[in-house]
Structures are given as C-alpha cells and as structure tokens.
Amino acid sequence: MNERNGHPYLMYDSIQATPELLAQCMEPAIRGRVEALAKTIRMRRIRRLVLTGCGTSLMIAQCCVHFFTAWTDLDAVAESAFELQHYPTVRLREGDAIIGFSHTGGTKAVVDFIQGCRAKGYLTAGFLEVAGSRLDAAAEISVIGGKDGATPKTRSFSTGILLGAMLALCLGDRERPEVWAALEHLPEQARWVLTRAETPMKTLAKDWLSREHFVLVGSGTNFIAAREGSLKLLEAANVPALGIQIEELAHGNELYLDESWGVLFLAPQNCK
C-alpha cells in the first residue's frame, strides 16, 4: 500500500476536489453531451422521465426530479432500480425515457434495468463516471462526468446533481440565464464553502464526540441532502445516523431524541 502525504483519508481529497469536478461538468464536451441528450428527448417526443439509481445515485435521481418538475413541462419520477425490477410501482408507458445514475457505471440493478428497458424500445441514458463501463455500454446515450476515487462517494453527489440540473435547463420550458449563471458560479461557491466550513466542522465534531447517534433533518432537496449526509456518517465514521423529513420528525419520531443524539437541521435561507 502506498503511503499518503498530507491528510490520511482519500475521502478528504475527494471532497476538496469538488470545485474542480463541478467546473469540468460545465466544460463544452460534457455540456455538449447533456445538450445532445436533451435534443434526443425532444425529438423522440418524450413525455416522462423515469430516473433510477441505488444508494447515493438514487438520491441524485430524486433531487433531479425537483429540477424537471420546476423547470420543464415533463413529468419525472425517481425510484430504486432494484424496486423497479422486482416490485415496480411505476408502470412504464409509451413516451417514457429511462435515465440511470451510477458512479462506477457497474451497479448491477441499474445496468440490468437499463438493458431491459432499451431492449423494449425505450430511450435510455446513463449518467456515470467511468467510460467503457457496463452502464456506458447498456445505455443508448451516456453522459460521463469526473471520476470519484473515494469509496464513500462524496463529490459525485454534487456533480451528479449538477449534470441533472443542466439537463433540466436544456429541456426547460423557457430560457433561464440567471440559473445557468448560478450553476457556472458553483465551483467558486464550493471553494468558498470548503474554505469556511472546515474549522467549524472540526469544532462541531469535537463537541459531538460524546453523542451516540445523529439525525439530519431537512425538507425538499434538503431532505435528500440530509439522507445523503446521514449515509456518509454511516459509511465514513461508522456512527448510527438517520436522515429524516422535517414534518415526519414532528410526528412521533422526536420522541426517541435525548441527550445522546446530535441533531443537525439543513435549513438554508428561504427554505420551509
């Protein structure tokens, strides 16, 4: 095993590389693939997008549903690839396009579902990070972002959401230059957050060393971020963690909270 210089964890390097990867997603080659997919969706007269993935990739898909709902005239749903295969609650129909998310491009449930849908004549697309992977081969159209080397996926959550937002804007019911401008500003914002957040996060972690459990709370896309954050606590720190929707917390779930819990609310400006 090679010795590491600097920070002992690869995951830390991956987090610090987030701004660079976000910037790469906005480069002409990747943006061109997103635009080509949007053009194909319109040419094929797609009326609904069925987004799928597993783990972090599923949470990316669920977040992207918010973008398609807000910015396009298309219907969009997200569901686990395993559930869609074995316990489907989404009935595929003419006019659907299936988009699979997988960081490695090798998630079996995602690849199998995309292959099956393509064989039935549905438009299929893959959002992934590894060219030549099984999902790259299975999907009719692939959009390949930057590769995340860390096992607990970190920056790929951000880049996957950005690529989904770009597709939604390309499919949008009107021009939104202010949103495009905001997306182009994301790498700079990510650098700002990483610069300012490390010290307070270290302080919070030190203060919470005595906590035995953690719950992250949010609503809308912040609920999805809360679930992803709880998953990272489980994967990276091996501590029990839960991501929950804020209204659900108030319907009985708050009863198990005591001094052994650390509670983190994800509540950016203007959220409900």
mmCIF file of N, CA, C and O in Angstrom, residues 178-237:
data_model
loop_
_atom_site.group_PDB
_atom_site.id
_atom_site.type_symbol
_atom_site.label_atom_id
_atom_site.label_comp_id
_atom_site.label_asym_id
_atom_site.label_seq_id
_atom_site.Cartn_x
_atom_site.Cartn_y
_atom_site.Cartn_z
ATOM 1 N N GLU A 178 -30.366 33.284 -15.606
ATOM 2 C CA GLU A 178 -29.930 33.511 -14.234
ATOM 3 C C GLU A 178 -29.581 32.201 -13.537
ATOM 4 O O GLU A 178 -28.665 32.147 -12.686
ATOM 5 N N VAL A 179 -30.281 31.111 -13.911
ATOM 6 C CA VAL A 179 -29.971 29.815 -13.310
ATOM 7 C C VAL A 179 -28.660 29.270 -13.889
ATOM 8 O O VAL A 179 -27.814 28.747 -13.159
ATOM 9 N N TRP A 180 -28.483 29.403 -15.200
ATOM 10 C CA TRP A 180 -27.213 28.997 -15.812
ATOM 11 C C TRP A 180 -26.048 29.752 -15.171
ATOM 12 O O TRP A 180 -24.995 29.164 -14.879
ATOM 13 N N ALA A 181 -26.235 31.031 -14.948
ATOM 14 C CA ALA A 181 -25.181 31.832 -14.317
ATOM 15 C C ALA A 181 -24.876 31.322 -12.915
ATOM 16 O O ALA A 181 -23.713 31.260 -12.496
ATOM 17 N N ALA A 182 -25.930 30.936 -12.183
ATOM 18 C CA ALA A 182 -25.737 30.408 -10.832
ATOM 19 C C ALA A 182 -24.974 29.086 -10.871
ATOM 20 O O ALA A 182 -24.099 28.833 -10.032
ATOM 21 N N LEU A 183 -25.299 28.240 -11.855
ATOM 22 C CA LEU A 183 -24.596 26.964 -11.975
ATOM 23 C C LEU A 183 -23.124 27.182 -12.311
ATOM 24 O O LEU A 183 -22.238 26.489 -11.783
ATOM 25 N N GLU A 184 -22.844 28.127 -13.185
ATOM 26 C CA GLU A 184 -21.454 28.410 -13.549
ATOM 27 C C GLU A 184 -20.665 28.967 -12.370
ATOM 28 O O GLU A 184 -19.429 28.867 -12.329
ATOM 29 N N HIS A 185 -21.374 29.515 -11.402
ATOM 30 C CA HIS A 185 -20.746 30.079 -10.205
ATOM 31 C C HIS A 185 -20.518 29.019 -9.123
ATOM 32 O O HIS A 185 -19.842 29.282 -8.122
ATOM 33 N N LEU A 186 -21.059 27.815 -9.329
ATOM 34 C CA LEU A 186 -20.979 26.776 -8.306
ATOM 35 C C LEU A 186 -19.552 26.405 -7.895
ATOM 36 O O LEU A 186 -19.291 26.227 -6.696
ATOM 37 N N PRO A 187 -18.597 26.250 -8.839
ATOM 38 C CA PRO A 187 -17.235 25.908 -8.387
ATOM 39 C C PRO A 187 -16.674 26.927 -7.406
ATOM 40 O O PRO A 187 -16.067 26.553 -6.394
ATOM 41 N N GLU A 188 -16.886 28.200 -7.689
ATOM 42 C CA GLU A 188 -16.411 29.241 -6.778
ATOM 43 C C GLU A 188 -17.125 29.158 -5.434
ATOM 44 O O GLU A 188 -16.500 29.315 -4.371
ATOM 45 N N GLN A 189 -18.426 28.902 -5.469
ATOM 46 C CA GLN A 189 -19.168 28.763 -4.216
ATOM 47 C C GLN A 189 -18.678 27.559 -3.416
ATOM 48 O O GLN A 189 -18.570 27.627 -2.186
ATOM 49 N N ALA A 190 -18.382 26.461 -4.109
ATOM 50 C CA ALA A 190 -17.888 25.266 -3.427
ATOM 51 C C ALA A 190 -16.544 25.549 -2.750
ATOM 52 O O ALA A 190 -16.304 25.109 -1.619
ATOM 53 N N ARG A 191 -15.666 26.278 -3.436
ATOM 54 C CA ARG A 191 -14.385 26.641 -2.817
ATOM 55 C C ARG A 191 -14.608 27.497 -1.579
ATOM 56 O O ARG A 191 -13.930 27.323 -0.555
ATOM 57 N N TRP A 192 -15.553 28.419 -1.658
ATOM 58 C CA TRP A 192 -15.861 29.300 -0.530
ATOM 59 C C TRP A 192 -16.353 28.480 0.661
ATOM 60 O O TRP A 192 -15.923 28.684 1.790
ATOM 61 N N VAL A 193 -17.248 27.526 0.393
ATOM 62 C CA VAL A 193 -17.790 26.694 1.467
ATOM 63 C C VAL A 193 -16.688 25.850 2.093
ATOM 64 O O VAL A 193 -16.561 25.765 3.328
ATOM 65 N N LEU A 194 -15.863 25.222 1.257
ATOM 66 C CA LEU A 194 -14.814 24.357 1.781
ATOM 67 C C LEU A 194 -13.807 25.149 2.612
ATOM 68 O O LEU A 194 -13.298 24.668 3.628
ATOM 69 N N THR A 195 -13.515 26.374 2.195
ATOM 70 C CA THR A 195 -12.571 27.215 2.934
ATOM 71 C C THR A 195 -13.124 27.619 4.295
ATOM 72 O O THR A 195 -12.419 27.595 5.302
ATOM 73 N N ARG A 196 -14.405 27.948 4.317
ATOM 74 C CA ARG A 196 -15.004 28.470 5.542
ATOM 75 C C ARG A 196 -15.533 27.383 6.479
ATOM 76 O O ARG A 196 -15.696 27.622 7.685
ATOM 77 N N ALA A 197 -15.814 26.190 5.937
ATOM 78 C CA ALA A 197 -16.521 25.179 6.725
ATOM 79 C C ALA A 197 -15.614 24.275 7.549
ATOM 80 O O ALA A 197 -16.057 23.712 8.552
ATOM 81 N N GLU A 198 -14.365 24.118 7.152
ATOM 82 C CA GLU A 198 -13.534 23.090 7.789
ATOM 83 C C GLU A 198 -13.348 23.332 9.290
ATOM 84 O O GLU A 198 -13.536 22.415 10.097
ATOM 85 N N THR A 199 -13.019 24.549 9.667
ATOM 86 C CA THR A 199 -12.788 24.827 11.088
ATOM 87 C C THR A 199 -14.057 24.636 11.927
ATOM 88 O O THR A 199 -14.018 23.941 12.952
ATOM 89 N N PRO A 200 -15.207 25.224 11.535
ATOM 90 C CA PRO A 200 -16.414 24.987 12.344
ATOM 91 C C PRO A 200 -16.849 23.529 12.352
ATOM 92 O O PRO A 200 -17.393 23.045 13.355
ATOM 93 N N MET A 201 -16.612 22.777 11.272
ATOM 94 C CA MET A 201 -16.969 21.360 11.274
ATOM 95 C C MET A 201 -16.079 20.566 12.237
ATOM 96 O O MET A 201 -16.542 19.642 12.913
ATOM 97 N N LYS A 202 -14.811 20.926 12.302
ATOM 98 C CA LYS A 202 -13.927 20.270 13.266
ATOM 99 C C LYS A 202 -14.376 20.572 14.688
ATOM 100 O O LYS A 202 -14.365 19.693 15.556
ATOM 101 N N THR A 203 -14.782 21.817 14.922
ATOM 102 C CA THR A 203 -15.262 22.191 16.251
ATOM 103 C C THR A 203 -16.534 21.433 16.609
ATOM 104 O O THR A 203 -16.679 20.919 17.726
ATOM 105 N N LEU A 204 -17.466 21.345 15.649
ATOM 106 C CA LEU A 204 -18.707 20.621 15.895
ATOM 107 C C LEU A 204 -18.436 19.146 16.166
ATOM 108 O O LEU A 204 -19.018 18.547 17.069
ATOM 109 N N ALA A 205 -17.538 18.548 15.377
ATOM 110 C CA ALA A 205 -17.213 17.137 15.570
ATOM 111 C C ALA A 205 -16.629 16.901 16.961
ATOM 112 O O ALA A 205 -16.962 15.913 17.639
ATOM 113 N N LYS A 206 -15.765 17.799 17.406
ATOM 114 C CA LYS A 206 -15.180 17.667 18.739
ATOM 115 C C LYS A 206 -16.262 17.789 19.812
ATOM 116 O O LYS A 206 -16.281 17.014 20.781
ATOM 117 N N ASP A 207 -17.171 18.743 19.641
ATOM 118 C CA ASP A 207 -18.246 18.933 20.621
ATOM 119 C C ASP A 207 -19.191 17.736 20.666
ATOM 120 O O ASP A 207 -19.811 17.466 21.704
ATOM 121 N N TRP A 208 -19.320 17.037 19.532
ATOM 122 C CA TRP A 208 -20.279 15.941 19.438
ATOM 123 C C TRP A 208 -19.650 14.556 19.638
ATOM 124 O O TRP A 208 -20.299 13.545 19.379
ATOM 125 N N LEU A 209 -18.423 14.504 20.099
ATOM 126 C CA LEU A 209 -17.779 13.204 20.281
ATOM 127 C C LEU A 209 -18.538 12.318 21.262
ATOM 128 O O LEU A 209 -18.491 11.085 21.162
ATOM 129 N N SER A 210 -19.236 12.930 22.200
ATOM 130 C CA SER A 210 -19.974 12.149 23.194
ATOM 131 C C SER A 210 -21.334 11.684 22.696
ATOM 132 O O SER A 210 -21.995 10.877 23.358
ATOM 133 N N ARG A 211 -21.765 12.176 21.544
ATOM 134 C CA ARG A 211 -23.068 11.772 21.008
ATOM 135 C C ARG A 211 -22.979 10.356 20.441
ATOM 136 O O ARG A 211 -22.002 9.992 19.785
ATOM 137 N N GLU A 212 -24.022 9.580 20.661
ATOM 138 C CA GLU A 212 -24.028 8.192 20.204
ATOM 139 C C GLU A 212 -24.765 8.005 18.886
ATOM 140 O O GLU A 212 -24.530 7.030 18.175
ATOM 141 N N HIS A 213 -25.684 8.909 18.571
ATOM 142 C CA HIS A 213 -26.495 8.809 17.361
ATOM 143 C C HIS A 213 -26.641 10.213 16.767
ATOM 144 O O HIS A 213 -26.511 11.219 17.466
ATOM 145 N N PHE A 214 -26.996 10.239 15.464
ATOM 146 C CA PHE A 214 -27.146 11.525 14.791
ATOM 147 C C PHE A 214 -28.375 11.493 13.890
ATOM 148 O O PHE A 214 -28.684 10.460 13.280
ATOM 149 N N VAL A 215 -29.053 12.614 13.815
ATOM 150 C CA VAL A 215 -30.166 12.739 12.893
ATOM 151 C C VAL A 215 -30.006 14.048 12.133
ATOM 152 O O VAL A 215 -29.720 15.099 12.718
ATOM 153 N N LEU A 216 -30.142 13.975 10.814
ATOM 154 C CA LEU A 216 -30.086 15.143 9.939
ATOM 155 C C LEU A 216 -31.485 15.388 9.412
ATOM 156 O O LEU A 216 -32.155 14.440 8.962
ATOM 157 N N VAL A 217 -31.920 16.633 9.460
ATOM 158 C CA VAL A 217 -33.315 16.966 9.194
ATOM 159 C C VAL A 217 -33.385 18.004 8.073
ATOM 160 O O VAL A 217 -32.628 18.978 8.059
ATOM 161 N N GLY A 218 -34.318 17.819 7.135
ATOM 162 C CA GLY A 218 -34.498 18.792 6.065
ATOM 163 C C GLY A 218 -35.820 18.579 5.360
ATOM 164 O O GLY A 218 -36.562 17.640 5.660
ATOM 165 N N SER A 219 -36.101 19.451 4.410
ATOM 166 C CA SER A 219 -37.302 19.321 3.583
ATOM 167 C C SER A 219 -36.928 19.618 2.138
ATOM 168 O O SER A 219 -35.921 20.264 1.863
ATOM 169 N N GLY A 220 -37.765 19.145 1.200
ATOM 170 C CA GLY A 220 -37.451 19.344 -0.213
ATOM 171 C C GLY A 220 -36.121 18.701 -0.572
ATOM 172 O O GLY A 220 -35.804 17.587 -0.133
ATOM 173 N N THR A 221 -35.312 19.395 -1.353
ATOM 174 C CA THR A 221 -33.993 18.856 -1.698
ATOM 175 C C THR A 221 -33.091 18.763 -0.476
ATOM 176 O O THR A 221 -32.151 17.959 -0.458
ATOM 177 N N ASN A 222 -33.368 19.556 0.552
ATOM 178 C CA ASN A 222 -32.571 19.462 1.780
ATOM 179 C C ASN A 222 -32.839 18.160 2.530
ATOM 180 O O ASN A 222 -31.981 17.680 3.276
ATOM 181 N N PHE A 223 -34.029 17.580 2.364
ATOM 182 C CA PHE A 223 -34.301 16.261 2.921
ATOM 183 C C PHE A 223 -33.417 15.215 2.248
ATOM 184 O O PHE A 223 -32.859 14.328 2.898
ATOM 185 N N ILE A 224 -33.265 15.335 0.931
ATOM 186 C CA ILE A 224 -32.390 14.407 0.210
ATOM 187 C C ILE A 224 -30.949 14.584 0.668
ATOM 188 O O ILE A 224 -30.222 13.609 0.885
ATOM 189 N N ALA A 225 -30.523 15.839 0.845
ATOM 190 C CA ALA A 225 -29.170 16.095 1.351
ATOM 191 C C ALA A 225 -28.995 15.538 2.755
ATOM 192 O O ALA A 225 -27.919 15.037 3.114
ATOM 193 N N ALA A 226 -30.047 15.603 3.570
ATOM 194 C CA ALA A 226 -29.986 15.045 4.923
ATOM 195 C C ALA A 226 -29.785 13.534 4.876
ATOM 196 O O ALA A 226 -28.997 12.969 5.649
ATOM 197 N N ARG A 227 -30.488 12.864 3.974
ATOM 198 C CA ARG A 227 -30.316 11.411 3.838
ATOM 199 C C ARG A 227 -28.913 11.074 3.343
ATOM 200 O O ARG A 227 -28.284 10.114 3.810
ATOM 201 N N GLU A 228 -28.420 11.849 2.383
ATOM 202 C CA GLU A 228 -27.066 11.615 1.887
ATOM 203 C C GLU A 228 -26.039 11.875 2.986
ATOM 204 O O GLU A 228 -25.075 11.116 3.146
ATOM 205 N N GLY A 229 -26.236 12.938 3.763
ATOM 206 C CA GLY A 229 -25.321 13.215 4.858
ATOM 207 C C GLY A 229 -25.315 12.119 5.903
ATOM 208 O O GLY A 229 -24.256 11.737 6.425
ATOM 209 N N SER A 230 -26.489 11.596 6.222
ATOM 210 C CA SER A 230 -26.554 10.506 7.200
ATOM 211 C C SER A 230 -25.860 9.258 6.663
ATOM 212 O O SER A 230 -25.188 8.529 7.410
ATOM 213 N N LEU A 231 -25.985 9.013 5.357
ATOM 214 C CA LEU A 231 -25.310 7.870 4.751
ATOM 215 C C LEU A 231 -23.798 8.029 4.846
ATOM 216 O O LEU A 231 -23.073 7.064 5.121
ATOM 217 N N LYS A 232 -23.301 9.259 4.655
ATOM 218 C CA LYS A 232 -21.857 9.484 4.741
ATOM 219 C C LYS A 232 -21.352 9.306 6.178
ATOM 220 O O LYS A 232 -20.239 8.824 6.394
ATOM 221 N N LEU A 233 -22.139 9.702 7.162
ATOM 222 C CA LEU A 233 -21.745 9.455 8.553
ATOM 223 C C LEU A 233 -21.640 7.957 8.827
ATOM 224 O O LEU A 233 -20.718 7.488 9.505
ATOM 225 N N LEU A 234 -22.598 7.198 8.290
ATOM 226 C CA LEU A 234 -22.556 5.750 8.458
ATOM 227 C C LEU A 234 -21.347 5.149 7.754
ATOM 228 O O LEU A 234 -20.625 4.320 8.320
ATOM 229 N N GLU A 235 -21.106 5.555 6.499
ATOM 230 C CA GLU A 235 -20.039 4.963 5.696
ATOM 231 C C GLU A 235 -18.653 5.374 6.170
ATOM 232 O O GLU A 235 -17.733 4.557 6.230
ATOM 233 N N ALA A 236 -18.490 6.660 6.463
ATOM 234 C CA ALA A 236 -17.151 7.179 6.725
ATOM 235 C C ALA A 236 -16.770 7.157 8.197
ATOM 236 O O ALA A 236 -15.601 6.961 8.529
ATOM 237 N N ALA A 237 -17.734 7.379 9.087
ATOM 238 C CA ALA A 237 -17.427 7.454 10.522
ATOM 239 C C ALA A 237 -17.952 6.259 11.298
ATOM 240 O O ALA A 237 -17.675 6.135 12.491
#
